[in-house]
Structures are given as C-alpha cells and as structure tokens.
Short mmCIF file of C-alpha atoms in Angstrom, two decimals:
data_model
loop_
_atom_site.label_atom_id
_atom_site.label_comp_id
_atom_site.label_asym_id
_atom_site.label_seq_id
_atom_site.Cartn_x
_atom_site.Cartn_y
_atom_site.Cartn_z
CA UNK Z 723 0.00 0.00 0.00
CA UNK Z 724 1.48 3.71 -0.57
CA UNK Z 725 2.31 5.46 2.45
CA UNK Z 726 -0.19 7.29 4.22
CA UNK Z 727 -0.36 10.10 6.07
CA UNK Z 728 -3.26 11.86 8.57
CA UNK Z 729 -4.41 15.58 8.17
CA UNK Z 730 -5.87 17.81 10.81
CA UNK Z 731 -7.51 21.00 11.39
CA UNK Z 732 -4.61 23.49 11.74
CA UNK Z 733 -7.02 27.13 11.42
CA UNK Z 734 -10.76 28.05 11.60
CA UNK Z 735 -13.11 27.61 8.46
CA UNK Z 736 -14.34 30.57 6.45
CA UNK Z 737 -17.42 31.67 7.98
CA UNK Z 738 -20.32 30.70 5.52
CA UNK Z 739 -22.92 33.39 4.91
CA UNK Z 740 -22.29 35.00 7.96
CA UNK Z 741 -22.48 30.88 9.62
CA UNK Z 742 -19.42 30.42 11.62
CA UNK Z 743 -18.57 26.56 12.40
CA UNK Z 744 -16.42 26.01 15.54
CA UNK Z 745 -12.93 24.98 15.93
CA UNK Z 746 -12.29 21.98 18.18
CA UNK Z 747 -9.48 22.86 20.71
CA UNK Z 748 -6.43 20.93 18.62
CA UNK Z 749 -8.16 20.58 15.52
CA UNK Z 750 -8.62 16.69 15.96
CA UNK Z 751 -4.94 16.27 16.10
CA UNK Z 752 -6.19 13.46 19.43
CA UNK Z 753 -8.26 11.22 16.32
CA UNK Z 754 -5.62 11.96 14.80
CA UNK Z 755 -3.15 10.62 16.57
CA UNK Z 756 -4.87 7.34 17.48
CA UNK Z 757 -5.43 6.73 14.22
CA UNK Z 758 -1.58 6.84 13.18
CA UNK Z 759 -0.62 4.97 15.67
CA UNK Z 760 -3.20 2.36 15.48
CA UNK Z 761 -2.11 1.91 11.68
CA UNK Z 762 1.86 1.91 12.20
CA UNK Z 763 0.95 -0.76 14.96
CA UNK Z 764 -0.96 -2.64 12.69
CA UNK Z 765 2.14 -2.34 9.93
CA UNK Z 766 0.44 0.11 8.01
CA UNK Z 767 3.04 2.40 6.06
CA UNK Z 768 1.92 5.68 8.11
CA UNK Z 769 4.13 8.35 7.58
CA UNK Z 770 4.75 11.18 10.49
CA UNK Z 771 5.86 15.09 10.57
CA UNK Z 772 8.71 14.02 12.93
CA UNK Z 773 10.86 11.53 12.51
CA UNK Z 774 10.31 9.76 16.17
CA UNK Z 775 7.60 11.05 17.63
CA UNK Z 776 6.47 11.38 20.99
CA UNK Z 777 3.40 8.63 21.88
CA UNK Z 778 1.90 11.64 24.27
CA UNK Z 779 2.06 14.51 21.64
CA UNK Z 780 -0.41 14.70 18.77
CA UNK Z 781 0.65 16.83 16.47
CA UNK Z 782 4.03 14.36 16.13
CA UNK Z 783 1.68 12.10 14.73
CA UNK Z 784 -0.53 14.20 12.16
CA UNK Z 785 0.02 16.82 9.46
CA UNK Z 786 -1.71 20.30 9.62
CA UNK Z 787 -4.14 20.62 6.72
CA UNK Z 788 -2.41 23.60 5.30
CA UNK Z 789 -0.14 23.98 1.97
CA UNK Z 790 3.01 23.52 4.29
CA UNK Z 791 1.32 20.33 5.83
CA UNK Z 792 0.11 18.79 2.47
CA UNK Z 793 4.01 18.97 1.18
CA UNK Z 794 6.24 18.11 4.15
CA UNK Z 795 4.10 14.41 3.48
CA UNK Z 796 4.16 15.14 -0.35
CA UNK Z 797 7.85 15.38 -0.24
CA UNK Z 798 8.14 12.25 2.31
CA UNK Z 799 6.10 10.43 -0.66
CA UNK Z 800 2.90 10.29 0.73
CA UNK Z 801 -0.17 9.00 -1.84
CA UNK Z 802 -2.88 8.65 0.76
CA UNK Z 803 -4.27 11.23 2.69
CA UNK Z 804 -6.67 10.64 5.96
CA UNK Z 805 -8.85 13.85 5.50
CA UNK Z 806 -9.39 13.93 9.69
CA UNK Z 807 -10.13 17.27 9.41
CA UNK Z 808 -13.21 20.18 8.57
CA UNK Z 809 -13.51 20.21 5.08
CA UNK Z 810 -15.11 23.13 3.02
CA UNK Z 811 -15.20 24.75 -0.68
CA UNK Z 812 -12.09 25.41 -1.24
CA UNK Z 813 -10.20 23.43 1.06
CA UNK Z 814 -6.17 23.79 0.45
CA UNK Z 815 -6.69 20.23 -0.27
CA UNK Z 816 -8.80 20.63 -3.60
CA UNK Z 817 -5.85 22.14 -5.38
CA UNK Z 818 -3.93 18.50 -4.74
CA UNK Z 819 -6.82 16.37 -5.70
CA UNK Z 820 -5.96 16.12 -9.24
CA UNK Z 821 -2.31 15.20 -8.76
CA UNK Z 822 -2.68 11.34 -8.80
CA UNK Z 823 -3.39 11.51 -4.58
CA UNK Z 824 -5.96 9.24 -2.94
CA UNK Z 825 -8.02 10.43 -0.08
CA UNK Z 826 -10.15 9.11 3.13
CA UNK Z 827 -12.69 11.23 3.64
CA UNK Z 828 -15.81 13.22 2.02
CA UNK Z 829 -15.81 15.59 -1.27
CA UNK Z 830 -15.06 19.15 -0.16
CA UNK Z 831 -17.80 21.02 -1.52
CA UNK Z 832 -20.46 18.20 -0.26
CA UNK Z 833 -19.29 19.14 3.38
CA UNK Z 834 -19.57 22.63 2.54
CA UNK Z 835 -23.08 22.41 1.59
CA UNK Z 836 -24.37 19.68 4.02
CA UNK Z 837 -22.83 21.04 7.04
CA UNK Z 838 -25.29 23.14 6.35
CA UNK Z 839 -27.81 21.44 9.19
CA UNK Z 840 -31.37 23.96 8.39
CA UNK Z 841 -30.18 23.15 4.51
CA UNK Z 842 -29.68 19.60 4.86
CA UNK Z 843 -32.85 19.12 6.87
CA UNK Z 844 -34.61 20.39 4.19
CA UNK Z 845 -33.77 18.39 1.70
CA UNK Z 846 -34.55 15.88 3.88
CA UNK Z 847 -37.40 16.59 4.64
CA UNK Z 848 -38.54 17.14 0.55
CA UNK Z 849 -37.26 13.20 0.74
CA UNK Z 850 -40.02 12.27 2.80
CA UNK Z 851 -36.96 11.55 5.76
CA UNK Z 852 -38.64 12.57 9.12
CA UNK Z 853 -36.94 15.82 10.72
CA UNK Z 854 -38.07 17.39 13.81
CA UNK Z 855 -40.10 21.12 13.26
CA UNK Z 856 -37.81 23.79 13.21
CA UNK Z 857 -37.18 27.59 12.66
CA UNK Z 858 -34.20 29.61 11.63
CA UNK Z 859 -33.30 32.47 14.08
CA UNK Z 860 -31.31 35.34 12.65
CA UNK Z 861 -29.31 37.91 14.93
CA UNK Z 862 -32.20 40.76 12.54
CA UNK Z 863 -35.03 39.30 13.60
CA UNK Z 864 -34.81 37.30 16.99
CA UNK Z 865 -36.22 40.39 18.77
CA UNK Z 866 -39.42 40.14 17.41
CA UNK Z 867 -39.48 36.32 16.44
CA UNK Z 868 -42.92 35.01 15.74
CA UNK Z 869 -42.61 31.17 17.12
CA UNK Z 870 -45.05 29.05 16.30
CA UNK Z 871 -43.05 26.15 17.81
CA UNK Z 872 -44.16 24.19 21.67
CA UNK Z 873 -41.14 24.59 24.56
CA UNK Z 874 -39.59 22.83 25.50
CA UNK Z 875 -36.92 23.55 22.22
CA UNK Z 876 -34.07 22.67 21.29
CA UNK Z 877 -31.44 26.02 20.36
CA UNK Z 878 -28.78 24.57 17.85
CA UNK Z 879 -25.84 26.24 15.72
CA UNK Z 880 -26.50 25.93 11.93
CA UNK Z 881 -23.15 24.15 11.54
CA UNK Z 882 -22.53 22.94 14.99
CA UNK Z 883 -20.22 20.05 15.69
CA UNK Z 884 -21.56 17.42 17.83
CA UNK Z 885 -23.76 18.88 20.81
CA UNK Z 886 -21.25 22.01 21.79
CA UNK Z 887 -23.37 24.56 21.68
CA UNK Z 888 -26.93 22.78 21.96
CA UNK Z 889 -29.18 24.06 24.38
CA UNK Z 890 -32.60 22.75 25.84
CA UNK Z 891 -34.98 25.60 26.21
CA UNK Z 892 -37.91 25.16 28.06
CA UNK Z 893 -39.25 29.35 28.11
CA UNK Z 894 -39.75 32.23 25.43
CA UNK Z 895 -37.22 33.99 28.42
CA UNK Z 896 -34.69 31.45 28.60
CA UNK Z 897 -34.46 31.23 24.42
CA UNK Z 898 -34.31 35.59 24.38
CA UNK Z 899 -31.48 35.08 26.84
CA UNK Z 900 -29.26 32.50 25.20
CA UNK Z 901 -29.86 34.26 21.90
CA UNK Z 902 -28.41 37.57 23.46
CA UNK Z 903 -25.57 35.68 24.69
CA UNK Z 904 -24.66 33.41 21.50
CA UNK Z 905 -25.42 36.66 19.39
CA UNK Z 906 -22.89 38.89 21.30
CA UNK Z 907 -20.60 35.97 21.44
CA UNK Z 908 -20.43 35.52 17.56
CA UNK Z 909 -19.05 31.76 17.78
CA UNK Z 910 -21.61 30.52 15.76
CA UNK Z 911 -22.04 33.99 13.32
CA UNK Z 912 -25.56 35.60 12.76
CA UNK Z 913 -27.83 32.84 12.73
CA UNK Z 914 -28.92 29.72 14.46
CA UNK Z 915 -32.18 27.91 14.62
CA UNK Z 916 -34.49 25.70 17.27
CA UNK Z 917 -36.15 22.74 16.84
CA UNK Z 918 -39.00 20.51 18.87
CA UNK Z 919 -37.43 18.59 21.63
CA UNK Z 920 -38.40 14.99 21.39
CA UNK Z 921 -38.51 13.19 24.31
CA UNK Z 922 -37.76 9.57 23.12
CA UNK Z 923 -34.68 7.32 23.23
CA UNK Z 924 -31.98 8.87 21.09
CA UNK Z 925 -29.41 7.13 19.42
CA UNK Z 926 -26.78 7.64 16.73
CA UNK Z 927 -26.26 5.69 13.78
CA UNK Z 928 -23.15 5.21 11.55
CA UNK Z 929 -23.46 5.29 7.61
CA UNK Z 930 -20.68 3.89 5.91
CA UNK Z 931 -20.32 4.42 2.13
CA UNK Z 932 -20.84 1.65 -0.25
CA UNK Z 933 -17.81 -0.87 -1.07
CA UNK Z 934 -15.90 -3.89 -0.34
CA UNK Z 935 -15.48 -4.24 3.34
CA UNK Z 936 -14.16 -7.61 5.31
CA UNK Z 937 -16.60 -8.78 8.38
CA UNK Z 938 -15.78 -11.76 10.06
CA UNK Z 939 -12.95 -12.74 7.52
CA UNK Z 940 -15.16 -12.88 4.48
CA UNK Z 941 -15.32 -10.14 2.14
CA UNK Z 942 -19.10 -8.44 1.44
CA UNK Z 943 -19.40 -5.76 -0.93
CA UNK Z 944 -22.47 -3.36 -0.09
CA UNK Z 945 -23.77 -1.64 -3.00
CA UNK Z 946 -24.99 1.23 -1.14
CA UNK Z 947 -24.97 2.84 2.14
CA UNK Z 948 -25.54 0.85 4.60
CA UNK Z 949 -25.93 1.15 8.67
CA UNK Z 950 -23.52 0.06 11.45
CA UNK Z 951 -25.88 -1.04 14.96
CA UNK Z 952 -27.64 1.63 16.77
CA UNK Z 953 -25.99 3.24 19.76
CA UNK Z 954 -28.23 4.11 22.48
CA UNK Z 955 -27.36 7.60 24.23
CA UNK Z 956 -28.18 7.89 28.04
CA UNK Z 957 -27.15 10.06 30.97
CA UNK Z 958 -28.23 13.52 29.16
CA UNK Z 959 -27.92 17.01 31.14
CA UNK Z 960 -30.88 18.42 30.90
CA UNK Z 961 -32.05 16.58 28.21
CA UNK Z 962 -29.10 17.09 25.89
CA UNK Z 963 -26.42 14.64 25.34
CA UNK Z 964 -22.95 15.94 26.88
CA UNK Z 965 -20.52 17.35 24.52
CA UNK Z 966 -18.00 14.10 24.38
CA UNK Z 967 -14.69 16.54 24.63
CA UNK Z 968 -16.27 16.89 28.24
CA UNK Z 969 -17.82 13.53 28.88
CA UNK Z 970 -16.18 10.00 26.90
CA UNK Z 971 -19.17 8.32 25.65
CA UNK Z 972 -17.91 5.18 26.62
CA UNK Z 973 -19.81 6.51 29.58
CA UNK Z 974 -23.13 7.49 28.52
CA UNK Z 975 -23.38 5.27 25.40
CA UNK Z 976 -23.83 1.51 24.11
CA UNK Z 977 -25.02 -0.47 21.45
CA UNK Z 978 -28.45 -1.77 21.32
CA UNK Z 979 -29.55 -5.23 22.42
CA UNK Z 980 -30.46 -7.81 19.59
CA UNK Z 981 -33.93 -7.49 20.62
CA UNK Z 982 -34.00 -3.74 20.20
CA UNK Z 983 -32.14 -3.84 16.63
CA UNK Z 984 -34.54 -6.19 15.24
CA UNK Z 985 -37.31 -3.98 16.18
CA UNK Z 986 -39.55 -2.41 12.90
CA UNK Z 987 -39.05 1.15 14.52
CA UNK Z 988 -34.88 0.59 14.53
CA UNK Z 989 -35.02 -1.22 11.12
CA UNK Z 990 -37.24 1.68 9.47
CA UNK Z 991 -35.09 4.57 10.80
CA UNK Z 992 -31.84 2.63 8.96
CA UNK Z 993 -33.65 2.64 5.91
CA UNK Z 994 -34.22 6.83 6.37
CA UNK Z 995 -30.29 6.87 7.60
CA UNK Z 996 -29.86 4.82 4.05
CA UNK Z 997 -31.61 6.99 1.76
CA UNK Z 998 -30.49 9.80 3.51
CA UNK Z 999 -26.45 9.03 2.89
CA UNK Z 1000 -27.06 8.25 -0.48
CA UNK Z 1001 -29.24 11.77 -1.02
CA UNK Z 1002 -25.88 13.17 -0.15
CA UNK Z 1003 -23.31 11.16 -1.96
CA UNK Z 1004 -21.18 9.85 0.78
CA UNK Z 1005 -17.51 8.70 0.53
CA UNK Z 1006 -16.01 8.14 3.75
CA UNK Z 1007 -18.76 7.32 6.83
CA UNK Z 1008 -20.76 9.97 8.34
CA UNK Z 1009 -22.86 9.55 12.04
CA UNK Z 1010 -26.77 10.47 12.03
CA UNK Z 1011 -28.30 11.64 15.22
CA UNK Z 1012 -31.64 10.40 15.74
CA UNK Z 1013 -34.55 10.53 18.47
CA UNK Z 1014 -38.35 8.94 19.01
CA UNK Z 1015 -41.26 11.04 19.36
CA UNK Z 1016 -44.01 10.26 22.12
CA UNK Z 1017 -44.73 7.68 19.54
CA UNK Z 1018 -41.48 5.46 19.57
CA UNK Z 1019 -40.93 6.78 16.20
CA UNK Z 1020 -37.21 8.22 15.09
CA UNK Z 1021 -36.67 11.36 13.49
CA UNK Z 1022 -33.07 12.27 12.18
CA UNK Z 1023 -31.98 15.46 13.84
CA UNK Z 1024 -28.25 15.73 13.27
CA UNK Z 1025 -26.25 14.41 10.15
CA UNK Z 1026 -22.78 14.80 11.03
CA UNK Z 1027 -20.33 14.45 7.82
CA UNK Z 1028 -17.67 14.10 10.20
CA UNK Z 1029 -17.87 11.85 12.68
CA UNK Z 1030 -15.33 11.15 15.88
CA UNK Z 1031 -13.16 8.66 15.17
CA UNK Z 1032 -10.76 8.50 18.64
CA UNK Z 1033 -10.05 5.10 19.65
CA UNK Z 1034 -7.96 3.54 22.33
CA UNK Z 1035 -4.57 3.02 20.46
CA UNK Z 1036 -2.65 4.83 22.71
CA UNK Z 1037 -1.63 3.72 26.48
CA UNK Z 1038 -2.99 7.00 27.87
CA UNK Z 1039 -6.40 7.34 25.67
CA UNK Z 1040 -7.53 3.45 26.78
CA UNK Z 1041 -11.35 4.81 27.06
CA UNK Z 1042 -11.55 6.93 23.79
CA UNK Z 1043 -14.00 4.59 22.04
CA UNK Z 1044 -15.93 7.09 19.12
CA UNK Z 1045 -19.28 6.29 18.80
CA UNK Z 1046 -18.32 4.58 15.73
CA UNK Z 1047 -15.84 2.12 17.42
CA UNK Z 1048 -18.59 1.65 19.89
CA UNK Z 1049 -21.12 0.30 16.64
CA UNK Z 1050 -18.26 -1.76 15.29
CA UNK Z 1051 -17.42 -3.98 18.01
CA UNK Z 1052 -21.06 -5.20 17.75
CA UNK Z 1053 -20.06 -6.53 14.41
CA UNK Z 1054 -16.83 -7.88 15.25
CA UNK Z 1055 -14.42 -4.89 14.53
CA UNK Z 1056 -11.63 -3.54 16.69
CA UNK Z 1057 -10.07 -0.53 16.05
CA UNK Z 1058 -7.86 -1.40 13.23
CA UNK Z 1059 -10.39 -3.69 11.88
CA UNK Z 1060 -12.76 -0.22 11.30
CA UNK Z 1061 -9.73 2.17 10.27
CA UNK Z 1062 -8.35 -0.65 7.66
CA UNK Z 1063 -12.04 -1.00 6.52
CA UNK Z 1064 -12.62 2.81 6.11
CA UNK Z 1065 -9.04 3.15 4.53
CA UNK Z 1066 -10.52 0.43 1.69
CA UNK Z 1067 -12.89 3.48 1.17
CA UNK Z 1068 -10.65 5.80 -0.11
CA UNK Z 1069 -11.16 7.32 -3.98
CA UNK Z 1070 -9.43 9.25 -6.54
CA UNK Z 1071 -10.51 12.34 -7.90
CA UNK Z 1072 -11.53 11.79 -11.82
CA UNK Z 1073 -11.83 14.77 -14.32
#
C-alpha cells in the first residue's frame, strides 16, 4: 500500500454566509493521533511530521491541513491522505486532488453544503426523511421572532459540531437570553435555529459508504450505504447529550440489544439513515443523530459528515472509544479492523 499520512484542522473555516462553524481545541490532532498509531501498529506504512515522535504529543503524529502540511508528506512520498479534518469549498486540499493523490474522507464542496444542518434538513425533509419542526433564528429578527413552535426547544448552531453549543430551552425567556448571549458571542455567526425537543430514546447511527469491506474474515461488498448497529445515548444534562470533549461516551453510550435492533421502529429509521447518505453522496462514513417522538418513532436530527473517530490506540487514551468504534465492536471490529475498513474506502478524484 502507498504510504499514508493523517491531516488535521490546523485554522478556523471561512465563515459561511455570515455561519461560523467552531474549531475543536487541537483541531482533531487526538483522532488523529490514534489513528496513526493504530495503523503503524498494525504495519500500516503511516508516515509522520517528525521523525520519532512522541506517543503523548499529537501533532508528532498528524500533518496540519495547510499547503506547508500537504508537502512536508508530499515530499516524504505520501499517496494517501486521511482527511481527519473540517472540510469546506475550497479546502487547500482541492488544489492537490488532481495530482494522482488518494483520499479518506468526504468531497469538499459536499461538506460545505451539508454542514449546512437547516439546509440539509430540508432536503430531507422534501425526501419524505422525518426531521423534527424547526425555525431559523437570525441575529435581525430574533427580537421580534414570531414562534409558532411548543417549549420545550431545542437552540442549535446551523453548523454545529456534535452537541457544543446545543441548548434545551424550556421558556420564550430562557431562548431571548441564550440568543443575546450566542449573538454577542459571535461563535456561531448571525444565525442559528431551534427545533421541537423529542422526548424519546436517542441514538446515533453510523453510515458507511458503499464498497468492499471484510466482516468476520469474508469479504461483502455493499452496494450502497448501509448502517452500522444503533448506539443508544443515556445520561443527558438536561435533556441534551454531553458534549463528548467533556464527557467520553464510553460513559453514557452503548449499542443496542439484539432485541432492540430487530425492532420495525430501529429497522425503518436505517432505511431513512440509508436513503439519507445516499441523497448526499457519501464517501467516507458519516454519524446520524436520531430521536423517538411520544410515539417510539425516530426522526433524524443531526447528520454529522464528520464523525469522531478517537479510539484507544494509545496507552494514555484506553477509554476513547468514538461512537463509531462503539457500533463496530457489535459486528466484530476492533479498532484497526474499522480504520483498515474505512481506509478500503478511499477514492481518486476523476476529471
């Protein structure tokens, strides 16, 4: 295999039409990290910025997703890039894509559009996909909003990562003061929206593109989309599931039972997680958010084109299971076994 080397978010994204998206705190240099190790482990040719670098540091592991980054691993004759990164329109990596490189990770421009979360529920929702209610909020006209939604709500940035910056609101008083607050702040830029709070189970589901992947030592090739197990999310504050850079979902997370996989209401929402990925044109595995109404149904409420993918590869990150590493042990996958799979994944750009 040609060598290989990991990206990560070295600087903010462009703000989006006045929609500002978040920086994590390192740029998921940590994912980063574990990944590249877990691959050299697992004699994968994984190349790194320094030439021994330190198991404890991250960024000794990982390249910054910058011009500089993209040649130091050019010139160290890297083919294969892990895009563990944000990715937008316009993305210092588009300018390579043409030059005979092969990537992990989702097309540029998709991610630019479908981060997108008011825009991507409405396309969504013109699939027939089942979305919660929800109304955009601009920093114009929150003042003298007319809400026709029921509180308890659910306050959300437009292209939020995770659930940093989600807030249950359960008053007209408590949504004008978070406004003023995330409107002063600017993290987010001059919008955001709410949505209905549901008050079902949620869980998250993994989409992983179709291809050739190996379960249980026998190749299967999928020809589309298809859905790892159902996580089941638990141990919410306040209705909201903790932000995982504050609380490792190894501790408020876990598959589904047999019993509750094989249930029409689970088996329905994979078909809407299905449709949904291929709506979008997936390459590389993206994590849907989803939640049951008072009538056990799910509605999707959060596609995430970049989901977490820490694992415990490293002596001091032993209870870093993703979400995603979480699914794949229910079908037999370690770490390596869902990196090596996702790797398989990777595509060349074509004129």
């Amino acid at each position: 295999m040609n060598r290989i080397a990991i990206l990560y978010q070295a600087q903010l994204p462009p703000a989006k039409d006045g929609i500002q998206k978040p920086m994590k705190v390192g740029g998921y240099s940590d994912s980063g990290a574990d990944i590249a190790f877990e691959l050299l482990e697992n004699n994968f040719d994984v190349i790194t910025p320094v030439e021994n670098p330190d198991i404890t540091n991250d960024k000794d592991w990982v390249f910054p997703d910058t011009k500089d980054g993209i040649e130091a691993a050019l010139q160290k004759g890297v083919k294969i890039f892990w895009l563990n990164t944000v990715l937008y329109q316009q993305h210092t990596i588009e300018s390579y894509l043409y030059k005979g490189i092969e990537v992990v990770g989702q097309v540029p421009s998709s991610v630019d559009v479908y981060d997108d979360k008011l825009f991507t529920n409405s396309l969504l929702k013109s699939h027939n996909i089942p979305i919660p209610k929800n109304k955009l909020i601009t920093i114009e006209n929150y003042n003298n909003l007319s809400l026709e939604l029921e509180f308890p709500l659910v306050l959300k940035p437009i292209r939020g990562r995770g659930s940093q910056g989600v807030i249950r609101i359960d008053s007209r008083y408590e949504l004008n003061e978070n406004l003023d607050k995330l409107f002063s702040d600017n993290q987010y830029g001059n919008a955001v929206y709410v949505e209905q709070y549901l008050e079902g189970q949620e869980i998250t589901i993994t989409v992983m593109p179709k291809g050739k992947y190996w379960i249980n030592n026998n190749e299967e090739y999928f020809s589309t989309p298809w859905c790892l197990p159902a996580v089941k999310r638990f141990n919410h504050n306040r209705g909201i599931a903790p932000y995982n850079g504050i609380t490792a979902v190894i501790e408020n997370s876990e598959v589904l039972d047999d019993d509750e996989l094989q249930t029409i209401e689970i088996q329905e929402v994979y078909q809407h997680c299905i449709k949904s990925a291929e709506l979008i044109g997936i390459k590389a595995p993206i994590r849907i958010d989803c939640r049951a109404n008072n009538q056990g149904r799910y509605l999707l409420f959060d596609l995430n084109m970049k989901p977490n993918m820490t694992g415990p590869s490293r002596p001091h990150r032993k209870r870093q299971d993703s979400l995603t590493l979480l699914s794949a042990r229910k079908i037999g996958w370690n770490y390596v076994d869902l990196l090596s799979n996702i790797l398989n994944q990777r595509w060349k750009a074509s004129r």
